[in-house]
Amino acid sequence: MKRFIGFIKKEFYHIFRDRRSLFILFGMPIAQILLFGFAITNEINNVDIAILDHSKDNTTEEIINKIAASKYFSIKQMITREADIASVFQKGQVKAVLNFEKDFGRNLVKDHKATIQIITDATDPNTANTITNYVNAILQQYQKELNKDITIAYQIMPQTRMVYNPELKSVYMFVPGVMTIILMLVSAMMTSISITREKELGTMEILLVSPLKPFQVIIGKVIPYIFLSIINAVVIVMLSIFIFNMPVQGSLFLLGLESVLFIITSLALGILISTISATQQTAMMISLMGLMLPVILLSGFIFPISSMPMLLQIISNIIPAKWFIIILKAIMLKGVGMQFIWKETLILLGMTVFFIALSVKKYKIRLE
Amino acid sequence: MGISISNISKSYKNVKALQNISFDVKPNELFGLIGPDGAGKTTLFRILTTLLFPDQGTATVAGFDVVGDYKEIRKNVGYMPGRFSLYQDLTVEENLNFFATIFGTTIDENYDLIKDIYVQIEPFKDRRAGKLSGGMKQKLALSCALIHKPKVLFLDEPTTGVDPVSRKEFWEMLKRLQQKGITILVSTPYMDEAALCDRVALIQDGKILQIDTPKAIVKHYPKPIYNVRSNNMYQLIRSLKDYEFNHSIYPFGEFVHYTDSRTDFNPKELQKYLEAQNLSDIEIEQTEATIEDTFMELAK
Amino acid sequence: MNKVIQVEGLTKMFGDFTAVDAITFDVKKGEIFGFLGANGAGKTTAIKMLIGISNPTSGNATVAGFDVLTNPNDIKKNIGYMSQRFALYDDLTVKENITFFGGIYGLSRKRIKEKSEALIKELGLEKVASQLVGSLPLGWKQKLSFSVALIHDPKIVFLDEPTGGVDPITRRQFWEMIYKAANQGTTVFVTTHYMDEAEYCDRVSIMVNGKIEAMDTPKKLKEQFQADSMNDVFLKLARG
């Protein structure tokens, strides 16, 4: 045991003396969260729109007021002719035009049905999409209020309520993804680099020719990074709670447990990577290409899995990050407990056991 | 209880790194493995320190089999690999402490074994190992390899890249360690270091060329060797190569070591020949063979 | 103009630390000059000034007739350089390496082709000319990289610890190549801390703590220090 503690002590020396890595280790999560939270966002704010109101009645006025009152839109122009629609877009003055049909209010009461046309500038499809969603959300809100006063509901509009993230805050979507990436990188890349560094330096030879058992070397390498990753996870959650006011609906304890599980999965992957790479450079390349890219592309972090081709959807199942993101979202946003995520947890656990078994099998007590 | 190697062979892909190597190192012997880079020295060291499996053959170190009893061997040997293999970002003392701990001992417990060596670097014990000079790094590495009081010490090219002063000190340290009862197997590409060993094995291309005491090795050189010099080294070598009776011609510093193929060689004849080649200031005198001469003769 | 390297009072300071302390020496055309010293004695700093990649703090030096301070680019055209650490690209073939290095010294395509053929023939590399350099034995690589360092017929060739670790026979073949180059008028400037290498030089200087403490032929140095070998000379000098 004394040997083991001595080994861990040495690992911490390495980590704390390598200022640059230490900075990356703790600077990266903060930078990423802030970056995703503030800069890279698909939220919209004060988008300029124009309105073409053929009806000019109380209902349209109320709706227009509601839209104007929201911080998402600012009404730049009121236009009067259909022909102006094209020209405001061409001049690039507005991103969207809302076109109320004639007799909008009356139709709504009489036919329980009124039409509004939402025309968006789709040169930027993401924004166009978001604008449409936001306008829809405002319209539905209005409709709900309208129906409250009337005993017989006139409801006709399609219901597409946004749940769990009613404000459509993108930071809520990014936090689980960023947390996954950071934990994966810190755990897998840093461990694989620190093990291959010993190989490169030749110190691995000396460690092998010592009574230290291989599993002690590995566990000793891994423990400091478990510790650091947990700190990182805490930092990320704190940042999202205190800076972005992100609610964590579920149990923090469960969140912690699941994070530790995922950290161990990543560490096992890191060890596996170190067994197949001889240099730090290879380990880094494999970690970046083999772990980062799939996490970003296939875990559902940025691109929804359900809209991927079938083959990629199948492949996404073997990516641990996918399951961890599902778990994170469930706990943080839905506030559910173990009874709803036991399946994902089990899958993650299975993968961890598999990776550990594989890396123990692959770990060589000799040089070949 | 020393080292016993019998019929060890080892290949990588298509390179035969070791071919049927056999020799014994007696307990408490200072044994040198002398050969150039790529001769197979490091491979043999790795087999003996249980880092590699031999393809064929068996070997024991301190009485333990290198394959079956690898755990025992790992407790009982000290190993200093060819490259500087310590943690550059740890201080001198931290390195030593670390290696003491993983071998389940402390610096105090075995201090008298490393004392001679460690006192020289102790003034720098708070300095990071990466900032030490070559000679000091080597002393630290040796201290670390000795900290658990090994029975057998393996030193793979410890003096490569080290300046002559540190080299000399290093060999003096090895002699003292030997007096403390440790068996030492040391490899080196420097032929002149062979003379400092009790016995040496000359190795090239995975084959042992000869095993004996350094004195016996040079004594058994088959031919008389002559130091030849002249005013122009390049012309001298060219002319000797054209000389029909030459057996071997090797530049040796300011001289050329020359052996003749005849048994009744007369230096005067050679002198005349060289003069006829327009060379001047010719000197020819018999000299003693060196380990390097033997090595080249055997490797030829 | 028989002296291809002339150095006078060459000094390099890093802050308060004097790395090279007023060294003065000449090297003649066709001479094999050994520049010896332990690690950290100031050899590397001195060489960097001689090949024009580091400016001296004071003193002056001319190499191949050009001043190191004012004409470093002309120096680079007139010298060859071979180091043990880096010499050739392992992932290029023998021919590709020769062509590449010929190219960076501005040799014409025709000249490169001639040189390349002559060189491959001389070294007996015909069979491996299209093989990757990485697959060649160490000794062959060394001989090839020496030839490549001479490809543009430089006046001076700098060899940085050239023969560590090769087998004794190959090492002698390498020295024969050096003798040949010197015999043809190329000056050979060898830096090394392997003292037995020094025995092969026409003249050596030994640097200790930034100063040249001894300079003469190996034979005379051995007499002066009453030593059997250059190694002993060095030990006596270093221990004071």
PDB file of C-alpha atoms in Angstrom, chain B residues 112-197:
ATOM      1  CA  ASP B 112      25.386   2.947   2.881  1.00  0.00           C
ATOM      2  CA  LEU B 113      25.190   1.177  -0.473  1.00  0.00           C
ATOM      3  CA  ILE B 114      24.521   4.360  -2.419  1.00  0.00           C
ATOM      4  CA  LYS B 115      26.333   6.734  -0.097  1.00  0.00           C
ATOM      5  CA  ASP B 116      29.517   7.007  -2.183  1.00  0.00           C
ATOM      6  CA  ILE B 117      27.540   7.917  -5.249  1.00  0.00           C
ATOM      7  CA  TYR B 118      24.722   9.881  -3.734  1.00  0.00           C
ATOM      8  CA  VAL B 119      26.876  12.280  -1.698  1.00  0.00           C
ATOM      9  CA  GLN B 120      28.149  13.684  -4.987  1.00  0.00           C
ATOM     10  CA  ILE B 121      24.664  14.713  -6.080  1.00  0.00           C
ATOM     11  CA  GLU B 122      23.172  15.361  -2.642  1.00  0.00           C
ATOM     12  CA  PRO B 123      23.991  19.096  -2.795  1.00  0.00           C
ATOM     13  CA  PHE B 124      21.552  19.241  -5.724  1.00  0.00           C
ATOM     14  CA  LYS B 125      18.842  17.115  -4.177  1.00  0.00           C
ATOM     15  CA  ASP B 126      16.162  19.778  -4.673  1.00  0.00           C
ATOM     16  CA  ARG B 127      17.006  20.260  -8.318  1.00  0.00           C
ATOM     17  CA  ARG B 128      14.779  18.722 -10.974  1.00  0.00           C
ATOM     18  CA  ALA B 129      16.425  15.719 -12.605  1.00  0.00           C
ATOM     19  CA  GLY B 130      15.941  17.250 -16.063  1.00  0.00           C
ATOM     20  CA  LYS B 131      18.285  20.103 -15.133  1.00  0.00           C
ATOM     21  CA  LEU B 132      21.228  17.923 -14.115  1.00  0.00           C
ATOM     22  CA  SER B 133      24.362  17.525 -16.225  1.00  0.00           C
ATOM     23  CA  GLY B 134      24.955  14.232 -18.018  1.00  0.00           C
ATOM     24  CA  GLY B 135      27.337  12.915 -15.394  1.00  0.00           C
ATOM     25  CA  MET B 136      25.031  13.785 -12.521  1.00  0.00           C
ATOM     26  CA  LYS B 137      22.016  12.241 -14.239  1.00  0.00           C
ATOM     27  CA  GLN B 138      23.968   9.059 -14.584  1.00  0.00           C
ATOM     28  CA  LYS B 139      24.874   9.049 -10.897  1.00  0.00           C
ATOM     29  CA  LEU B 140      21.259   9.603  -9.963  1.00  0.00           C
ATOM     30  CA  ALA B 141      20.131   6.800 -12.270  1.00  0.00           C
ATOM     31  CA  LEU B 142      22.680   4.472 -10.692  1.00  0.00           C
ATOM     32  CA  SER B 143      21.552   5.459  -7.197  1.00  0.00           C
ATOM     33  CA  CYS B 144      17.952   4.716  -8.163  1.00  0.00           C
ATOM     34  CA  ALA B 145      18.911   1.336  -9.615  1.00  0.00           C
ATOM     35  CA  LEU B 146      20.735   0.449  -6.404  1.00  0.00           C
ATOM     36  CA  ILE B 147      18.279   1.712  -3.838  1.00  0.00           C
ATOM     37  CA  HIS B 148      16.714  -1.703  -3.193  1.00  0.00           C
ATOM     38  CA  LYS B 149      20.048  -3.471  -2.742  1.00  0.00           C
ATOM     39  CA  PRO B 150      19.842  -5.661  -5.846  1.00  0.00           C
ATOM     40  CA  LYS B 151      21.887  -8.844  -6.107  1.00  0.00           C
ATOM     41  CA  VAL B 152      22.526  -8.308  -9.795  1.00  0.00           C
ATOM     42  CA  LEU B 153      22.930  -4.978 -11.534  1.00  0.00           C
ATOM     43  CA  PHE B 154      22.226  -4.501 -15.258  1.00  0.00           C
ATOM     44  CA  LEU B 155      23.671  -1.365 -16.825  1.00  0.00           C
ATOM     45  CA  ASP B 156      22.839  -0.840 -20.475  1.00  0.00           C
ATOM     46  CA  GLU B 157      25.337   1.558 -22.052  1.00  0.00           C
ATOM     47  CA  PRO B 158      25.674   3.697 -18.942  1.00  0.00           C
ATOM     48  CA  THR B 159      28.572   5.722 -20.328  1.00  0.00           C
ATOM     49  CA  THR B 160      27.199   6.562 -23.769  1.00  0.00           C
ATOM     50  CA  GLY B 161      27.138  10.307 -24.307  1.00  0.00           C
ATOM     51  CA  VAL B 162      28.940  11.023 -21.058  1.00  0.00           C
ATOM     52  CA  ASP B 163      32.171  13.030 -20.920  1.00  0.00           C
ATOM     53  CA  PRO B 164      35.497  11.273 -20.175  1.00  0.00           C
ATOM     54  CA  VAL B 165      35.762  12.548 -16.614  1.00  0.00           C
ATOM     55  CA  SER B 166      32.329  11.242 -15.675  1.00  0.00           C
ATOM     56  CA  ARG B 167      33.036   8.005 -17.478  1.00  0.00           C
ATOM     57  CA  LYS B 168      36.147   7.428 -15.450  1.00  0.00           C
ATOM     58  CA  GLU B 169      34.340   8.200 -12.191  1.00  0.00           C
ATOM     59  CA  PHE B 170      31.538   5.886 -13.195  1.00  0.00           C
ATOM     60  CA  TRP B 171      33.839   2.944 -13.692  1.00  0.00           C
ATOM     61  CA  GLU B 172      35.492   3.642 -10.346  1.00  0.00           C
ATOM     62  CA  MET B 173      32.035   3.508  -8.760  1.00  0.00           C
ATOM     63  CA  LEU B 174      31.330   0.168 -10.422  1.00  0.00           C
ATOM     64  CA  LYS B 175      34.533  -1.268  -9.010  1.00  0.00           C
ATOM     65  CA  ARG B 176      33.487  -0.235  -5.516  1.00  0.00           C
ATOM     66  CA  LEU B 177      30.033  -1.709  -5.962  1.00  0.00           C
ATOM     67  CA  GLN B 178      31.583  -4.952  -7.034  1.00  0.00           C
ATOM     68  CA  GLN B 179      33.523  -5.034  -3.781  1.00  0.00           C
ATOM     69  CA  LYS B 180      30.207  -4.864  -1.972  1.00  0.00           C
ATOM     70  CA  GLY B 181      29.243  -8.193  -3.485  1.00  0.00           C
ATOM     71  CA  ILE B 182      27.048  -7.150  -6.384  1.00  0.00           C
ATOM     72  CA  THR B 183      27.210  -8.981  -9.703  1.00  0.00           C
ATOM     73  CA  ILE B 184      27.376  -6.458 -12.521  1.00  0.00           C
ATOM     74  CA  LEU B 185      26.620  -6.902 -16.203  1.00  0.00           C
ATOM     75  CA  VAL B 186      27.468  -3.756 -18.139  1.00  0.00           C
ATOM     76  CA  SER B 187      27.240  -3.080 -21.857  1.00  0.00           C
ATOM     77  CA  THR B 188      29.198  -0.504 -23.804  1.00  0.00           C
ATOM     78  CA  PRO B 189      30.052   0.394 -27.379  1.00  0.00           C
ATOM     79  CA  TYR B 190      33.460   1.732 -26.261  1.00  0.00           C
ATOM     80  CA  MET B 191      36.117  -0.872 -26.828  1.00  0.00           C
ATOM     81  CA  ASP B 192      38.550   0.905 -24.501  1.00  0.00           C
ATOM     82  CA  GLU B 193      36.226   0.268 -21.565  1.00  0.00           C
ATOM     83  CA  ALA B 194      36.630  -3.490 -21.987  1.00  0.00           C
ATOM     84  CA  ALA B 195      39.926  -3.385 -20.124  1.00  0.00           C
ATOM     85  CA  LEU B 196      38.079  -2.252 -16.994  1.00  0.00           C
ATOM     86  CA  CYS B 197      35.982  -5.437 -16.796  1.00  0.00           C
TER      87      CYS B 197
END
